[in-house]
PDB file of C-alpha atoms and ligand atoms in Angstrom:
ATOM      1  CA  MET A   1     219.002  78.276  72.764  1.00 48.00           C
ATOM      2  CA  SER A   2     216.323  76.973  74.795  1.00 54.00           C
ATOM      3  CA  LYS A   3     213.533  79.198  72.798  1.00 58.00           C
ATOM      4  CA  LEU A   4     214.845  77.700  69.664  1.00 49.00           C
ATOM      5  CA  CYS A   5     214.539  74.309  71.087  1.00 52.00           C
ATOM      6  CA  GLY A   6     211.280  74.937  72.134  1.00 58.00           C
ATOM      7  CA  LEU A   7     210.307  76.022  68.470  1.00 50.00           C
ATOM      8  CA  GLY A   8     211.802  72.717  67.105  1.00 54.00           C
ATOM      9  CA  VAL A   9     209.489  70.933  69.877  1.00 53.00           C
ATOM     10  CA  VAL A  10     206.330  72.824  68.465  1.00 52.00           C
ATOM     11  CA  ALA A  11     207.329  72.180  64.951  1.00 53.00           C
ATOM     12  CA  ILE A  12     207.888  68.422  65.816  1.00 52.00           C
ATOM     13  CA  VAL A  13     204.207  68.237  67.445  1.00 50.00           C
ATOM     14  CA  LEU A  14     202.600  70.115  64.400  1.00 46.00           C
ATOM     15  CA  ALA A  15     204.218  68.007  62.191  1.00 54.00           C
ATOM     16  CA  GLY A  16     202.969  64.838  63.889  1.00 49.00           C
ATOM     17  CA  ALA A  17     199.445  66.212  64.271  1.00 50.00           C
ATOM     18  CA  VAL A  18     199.288  67.289  60.581  1.00 44.00           C
ATOM     19  CA  THR A  19     200.432  63.395  59.868  1.00 45.00           C
ATOM     20  CA  ALA A  20     198.012  61.694  62.188  1.00 48.00           C
ATOM     21  CA  TYR A  21     195.156  64.300  60.540  1.00 40.00           C
ATOM     22  CA  ALA A  22     196.040  63.065  57.072  1.00 41.00           C
ATOM     23  CA  GLU A  23     196.209  59.558  57.972  1.00 44.00           C
ATOM     24  CA  ALA A  24     192.595  59.727  59.575  1.00 44.00           C
ATOM     25  CA  GLN A  25     191.057  61.420  56.345  1.00 42.00           C
ATOM     26  CA  PRO A  26     189.477  58.223  54.180  1.00 50.00           C
ATOM     27  CA  ALA A  27     190.773  57.814  50.868  1.00 66.00           C
ATOM     28  CA  GLY A  28     189.375  59.735  47.926  1.00 94.00           C
ATOM     29  CA  LYS A  29     185.970  58.317  46.857  1.00 98.00           C
ATOM     30  CA  SER A  30     185.714  56.339  43.732  1.00 98.00           C
ATOM     31  CA  LEU A  31     184.202  57.699  40.549  1.00 98.00           C
ATOM     32  CA  TYR A  32     181.323  54.991  41.236  1.00 98.00           C
ATOM     33  CA  GLU A  33     180.403  56.472  44.559  1.00 98.00           C
ATOM     34  CA  ARG A  34     180.586  59.843  43.240  1.00 98.00           C
ATOM     35  CA  LEU A  35     178.379  59.073  40.607  1.00 98.00           C
ATOM     36  CA  GLY A  36     176.028  57.820  43.022  1.00 98.00           C
ATOM     37  CA  GLY A  37     176.569  53.960  42.830  1.00 98.00           C
ATOM     38  CA  LYS A  38     174.221  51.775  40.628  1.00 98.00           C
ATOM     39  CA  PRO A  39     170.854  53.161  41.337  1.00 98.00           C
ATOM     40  CA  ALA A  40     172.356  56.568  39.647  1.00 98.00           C
ATOM     41  CA  ILE A  41     174.341  54.920  37.042  1.00 98.00           C
ATOM     42  CA  THR A  42     171.152  52.903  35.722  1.00 99.00           C
ATOM     43  CA  SER A  43     169.106  56.122  35.786  1.00 98.00           C
ATOM     44  CA  VAL A  44     171.868  57.875  33.547  1.00 99.00           C
ATOM     45  CA  VAL A  45     171.903  54.855  31.173  1.00 99.00           C
ATOM     46  CA  ASN A  46     167.894  54.799  30.620  1.00 98.00           C
ATOM     47  CA  GLN A  47     168.343  58.618  29.946  1.00 99.00           C
ATOM     48  CA  PHE A  48     171.417  57.835  27.566  1.00 99.00           C
ATOM     49  CA  VAL A  49     169.286  55.064  25.734  1.00 98.00           C
ATOM     50  CA  SER A  50     166.261  57.327  25.409  1.00 98.00           C
ATOM     51  CA  ASN A  51     168.242  60.188  23.874  1.00 98.00           C
ATOM     52  CA  VAL A  52     169.879  57.886  21.497  1.00 98.00           C
ATOM     53  CA  ALA A  53     166.763  56.611  20.611  1.00 98.00           C
ATOM     54  CA  ALA A  54     165.637  60.009  19.930  1.00 98.00           C
ATOM     55  CA  ASP A  55     168.672  61.077  17.895  1.00 99.00           C
ATOM     56  CA  ALA A  56     167.879  60.393  14.183  1.00 98.00           C
ATOM     57  CA  ARG A  57     171.620  60.393  13.429  1.00 98.00           C
ATOM     58  CA  ILE A  58     172.026  57.254  15.177  1.00 99.00           C
ATOM     59  CA  SER A  59     169.003  55.798  16.341  1.00 98.00           C
ATOM     60  CA  GLY A  60     168.605  53.375  13.371  1.00 98.00           C
ATOM     61  CA  ARG A  61     171.524  51.601  14.417  1.00 98.00           C
ATOM     62  CA  PHE A  62     169.860  50.075  17.118  1.00 98.00           C
ATOM     63  CA  ALA A  63     166.933  49.019  15.165  1.00 98.00           C
ATOM     64  CA  THR A  64     166.982  45.160  15.935  1.00 98.00           C
ATOM     65  CA  THR A  65     169.063  45.212  19.298  1.00 98.00           C
ATOM     66  CA  ASP A  66     167.621  44.114  22.668  1.00 98.00           C
ATOM     67  CA  ILE A  67     167.520  47.235  24.533  1.00 98.00           C
ATOM     68  CA  PRO A  68     167.155  46.038  28.206  1.00 98.00           C
ATOM     69  CA  GLN A  69     170.072  43.787  27.837  1.00 98.00           C
ATOM     70  CA  LEU A  70     172.100  46.655  25.753  1.00 98.00           C
ATOM     71  CA  LYS A  71     170.974  48.861  29.037  1.00 98.00           C
ATOM     72  CA  ALA A  72     172.295  46.131  31.338  1.00 98.00           C
ATOM     73  CA  HIS A  73     175.725  45.719  29.885  1.00 98.00           C
ATOM     74  CA  LEU A  74     176.033  49.484  29.848  1.00 98.00           C
ATOM     75  CA  VAL A  75     175.324  49.846  33.266  1.00 98.00           C
ATOM     76  CA  ASP A  76     177.945  47.022  34.147  1.00 98.00           C
ATOM     77  CA  GLN A  77     180.623  48.600  31.876  1.00 98.00           C
ATOM     78  CA  ILE A  78     180.275  52.095  33.434  1.00 98.00           C
ATOM     79  CA  CYS A  79     179.946  50.551  36.957  1.00 98.00           C
ATOM     80  CA  SER A  80     183.254  48.571  36.554  1.00 98.00           C
ATOM     81  CA  ALA A  81     185.040  51.360  34.630  1.00 98.00           C
ATOM     82  CA  ALA A  82     184.398  53.780  37.274  1.00 98.00           C
ATOM     83  CA  GLY A  83     185.519  51.344  40.311  1.00 98.00           C
ATOM     84  CA  GLY A  84     182.232  49.696  41.239  1.00 98.00           C
ATOM     85  CA  PRO A  85     181.641  46.289  42.312  1.00 98.00           C
ATOM     86  CA  CYS A  86     180.248  45.171  38.842  1.00 98.00           C
ATOM     87  CA  SER A  87     181.961  43.083  36.130  1.00 98.00           C
ATOM     88  CA  TYR A  88     181.028  43.778  32.641  1.00 98.00           C
ATOM     89  CA  LYS A  89     179.991  40.438  30.811  1.00 97.00           C
ATOM     90  CA  GLY A  90     179.217  41.314  27.577  1.00 98.00           C
ATOM     91  CA  ARG A  91     181.220  41.128  24.233  1.00 98.00           C
ATOM     92  CA  ASP A  92     184.612  43.105  23.777  1.00 98.00           C
ATOM     93  CA  MET A  93     184.167  46.663  21.931  1.00 98.00           C
ATOM     94  CA  LYS A  94     186.097  45.547  19.106  1.00 98.00           C
ATOM     95  CA  THR A  95     183.810  42.530  18.270  1.00 98.00           C
ATOM     96  CA  THR A  96     180.632  44.273  19.274  1.00 98.00           C
ATOM     97  CA  HIS A  97     180.957  47.028  16.863  1.00 98.00           C
ATOM     98  CA  ALA A  98     182.923  45.128  14.182  1.00 98.00           C
ATOM     99  CA  GLY A  99     181.628  45.438  10.719  1.00 98.00           C
ATOM    100  CA  MET A 100     179.189  48.384  11.521  1.00 98.00           C
ATOM    101  CA  ARG A 101     181.214  50.858   9.777  1.00 98.00           C
ATOM    102  CA  ILE A 102     180.667  53.286  12.869  1.00 98.00           C
ATOM    103  CA  ALA A 103     182.235  56.794  11.840  1.00 98.00           C
ATOM    104  CA  ASN A 104     183.834  59.618  13.914  1.00 98.00           C
ATOM    105  CA  ALA A 105     180.565  61.713  13.627  1.00 98.00           C
ATOM    106  CA  ASP A 106     178.260  58.593  14.792  1.00 98.00           C
ATOM    107  CA  PHE A 107     180.940  58.251  17.550  1.00 98.00           C
ATOM    108  CA  ALA A 108     180.628  62.231  18.537  1.00 98.00           C
ATOM    109  CA  ALA A 109     176.683  61.937  18.334  1.00 98.00           C
ATOM    110  CA  LEU A 110     176.383  59.163  21.028  1.00 98.00           C
ATOM    111  CA  VAL A 111     178.726  61.082  23.406  1.00 98.00           C
ATOM    112  CA  GLU A 112     176.660  64.152  22.899  1.00 98.00           C
ATOM    113  CA  ASP A 113     174.072  61.845  23.807  1.00 98.00           C
ATOM    114  CA  LEU A 114     175.934  60.404  26.966  1.00 98.00           C
ATOM    115  CA  THR A 115     176.728  64.079  28.131  1.00 98.00           C
ATOM    116  CA  GLY A 116     173.294  65.033  27.606  1.00 98.00           C
ATOM    117  CA  ALA A 117     172.018  62.524  29.962  1.00 98.00           C
ATOM    118  CA  LEU A 118     174.805  63.148  32.510  1.00 98.00           C
ATOM    119  CA  THR A 119     173.551  66.753  32.515  1.00 98.00           C
ATOM    120  CA  GLN A 120     169.988  65.938  32.614  1.00 98.00           C
ATOM    121  CA  HIS A 121     171.014  64.052  35.947  1.00 98.00           C
ATOM    122  CA  LYS A 122     172.994  66.850  37.493  1.00 98.00           C
ATOM    123  CA  VAL A 123     176.405  64.978  37.387  1.00 98.00           C
ATOM    124  CA  PRO A 124     179.030  67.687  37.725  1.00 98.00           C
ATOM    125  CA  GLN A 125     181.437  68.764  35.227  1.00 98.00           C
ATOM    126  CA  ARG A 126     184.547  66.637  36.989  1.00 98.00           C
ATOM    127  CA  GLU A 127     182.605  63.461  36.922  1.00 98.00           C
ATOM    128  CA  GLN A 128     181.326  63.858  33.516  1.00 98.00           C
ATOM    129  CA  GLN A 129     184.963  64.608  32.368  1.00 98.00           C
ATOM    130  CA  GLU A 130     186.398  61.453  34.083  1.00 98.00           C
ATOM    131  CA  LEU A 131     183.699  59.014  32.823  1.00 98.00           C
ATOM    132  CA  LEU A 132     184.232  60.215  29.238  1.00 98.00           C
ATOM    133  CA  GLY A 133     188.217  59.937  29.819  1.00 98.00           C
ATOM    134  CA  LEU A 134     187.538  56.169  30.702  1.00 98.00           C
ATOM    135  CA  LEU A 135     185.389  55.256  27.925  1.00 98.00           C
ATOM    136  CA  GLY A 136     187.245  57.546  25.370  1.00 97.00           C
ATOM    137  CA  PRO A 137     189.875  55.370  24.527  1.00 97.00           C
ATOM    138  CA  MET A 138     187.300  52.421  23.507  1.00 98.00           C
ATOM    139  CA  LYS A 139     186.859  54.768  20.381  1.00 98.00           C
ATOM    140  CA  LYS A 140     189.796  53.035  18.445  1.00 98.00           C
ATOM    141  CA  ASP A 141     187.950  49.505  18.834  1.00 98.00           C
ATOM    142  CA  ILE A 142     184.364  51.341  17.980  1.00 98.00           C
ATOM    143  CA  VAL A 143     185.065  53.502  14.880  1.00 98.00           C
ATOM    144  CA  GLU A 144     186.000  51.916  11.556  1.00 98.00           C
ATOM    145  CA  VAL A 145     185.474  54.662   9.009  1.00 97.00           C
ATOM    146  CA  PRO A 146     186.308  58.379   9.214  1.00 97.00           C
TER     147      PRO A 146
HETATM  148  C1  HEM B 201     182.298  54.998  24.056  1.00 91.47           C
HETATM  149  C2  HEM B 201     180.889  54.520  23.109  1.00 91.47           C
HETATM  150  C3  HEM B 201     180.474  53.080  23.362  1.00 91.47           C
HETATM  151  C4  HEM B 201     180.539  51.900  24.361  1.00 91.47           C
HETATM  152  C5  HEM B 201     180.892  52.324  25.545  1.00 91.47           C
HETATM  153  C6  HEM B 201     179.660  51.179  23.615  1.00 91.47           C
HETATM  154  C7  HEM B 201     179.138  50.096  24.499  1.00 91.47           C
HETATM  155  C8  HEM B 201     178.540  49.277  23.917  1.00 91.47           C
HETATM  156  C9  HEM B 201     178.292  47.843  24.656  1.00 91.47           C
HETATM  157  C10 HEM B 201     178.412  47.471  25.854  1.00 91.47           C
HETATM  158  C11 HEM B 201     177.409  47.272  24.088  1.00 91.47           C
HETATM  159  C12 HEM B 201     176.613  45.741  24.347  1.00 91.47           C
HETATM  160  C13 HEM B 201     177.652  44.675  23.877  1.00 91.47           C
HETATM  161  C14 HEM B 201     176.955  43.463  24.301  1.00 91.47           C
HETATM  162  O1  HEM B 201     175.438  43.289  23.968  1.00 91.47           O
HETATM  163  O2  HEM B 201     177.708  42.370  23.932  1.00 91.47           O
HETATM  164  C15 HEM B 201     177.111  47.991  22.661  1.00 91.47           C
HETATM  165  C16 HEM B 201     176.234  47.521  21.579  1.00 91.47           C
HETATM  166  C17 HEM B 201     176.321  48.415  20.326  1.00 91.47           C
HETATM  167  N1  HEM B 201     176.748  49.487  20.028  1.00 91.47           N
HETATM  168 FE1  HEM B 201     178.004  50.314  21.221  1.00 91.47          FE
HETATM  169  N2  HEM B 201     179.160  51.413  22.267  1.00 91.47           N
HETATM  170  C18 HEM B 201     179.567  52.753  22.024  1.00 91.47           C
HETATM  171  C19 HEM B 201     179.536  53.033  20.703  1.00 91.47           C
HETATM  172  C20 HEM B 201     178.817  52.987  19.750  1.00 91.47           C
HETATM  173  C21 HEM B 201     178.396  53.986  18.535  1.00 91.47           C
HETATM  174  C22 HEM B 201     179.335  55.041  18.283  1.00 91.47           C
HETATM  175  C23 HEM B 201     177.463  53.085  18.074  1.00 91.47           C
HETATM  176  C24 HEM B 201     176.551  53.877  16.807  1.00 91.47           C
HETATM  177  C25 HEM B 201     176.429  54.813  16.650  1.00 91.47           C
HETATM  178  C26 HEM B 201     177.244  52.119  18.807  1.00 91.47           C
HETATM  179  C27 HEM B 201     176.171  51.015  18.299  1.00 91.47           C
HETATM  180  C28 HEM B 201     176.149  50.081  19.001  1.00 91.47           C
HETATM  181  C29 HEM B 201     174.952  48.930  18.670  1.00 91.47           C
HETATM  182  C30 HEM B 201     174.013  49.123  17.520  1.00 91.47           C
HETATM  183  C31 HEM B 201     174.774  47.930  19.382  1.00 91.47           C
HETATM  184  C32 HEM B 201     174.124  46.619  19.599  1.00 91.47           C
HETATM  185  C33 HEM B 201     174.639  45.456  18.672  1.00 91.47           C
HETATM  186  C34 HEM B 201     173.683  44.612  18.791  1.00 91.47           C
HETATM  187  O3  HEM B 201     172.459  44.823  18.689  1.00 91.47           O
HETATM  188  O4  HEM B 201     174.098  43.111  18.781  1.00 91.47           O
HETATM  189  N3  HEM B 201     178.252  52.105  19.797  1.00 91.47           N
HETATM  190  N4  HEM B 201     177.960  48.930  22.875  1.00 91.47           N
END
């Protein structure tokens, strides 16, 4: 009996220790932090835009675009979507891309240029997938033709 009681006390003490340990752990890091914050996001966006510029499938679309402003908007958009301390002040995705007749293939090309930039900057697969998971739902507001 006393042996059983002893085991019970050990179990309670262990359970308490496990709870205390769990509470002492910091909350999981945001995607923003895991990407490396704003400096790393800025580097990835610079690479992304230069990949797009070198991509004959879609580069022509950006012929009259203010590239420094586009980059700044993309940095804020990604930073904010990833849980960082930025706010996106550009136009919404539907208004921005309205009338461009962007097709599925154009969207796929742009995603390829982005994943290329992420890989070039050694962003791990998990973070790449998380970021694409945040941007993917925007497709319905951007693509107008099959
Ligand atoms: C998830 C995918 C995409 C995201 C997150 C995105 C995001 C953005 C953002 C934030 C802007 C700037 C908005 C502003 O200045 O107010 C922009 C502009 C633009 N996007 Fe996208 N975009 C995406 C897909 C595409 C695709 C597939 C194309 C065409 C291949 C495209 C073509 C353009 C062009 C041409 C502009 C510049 C418009 C202008 O010069 O006024 N975008 N995009």
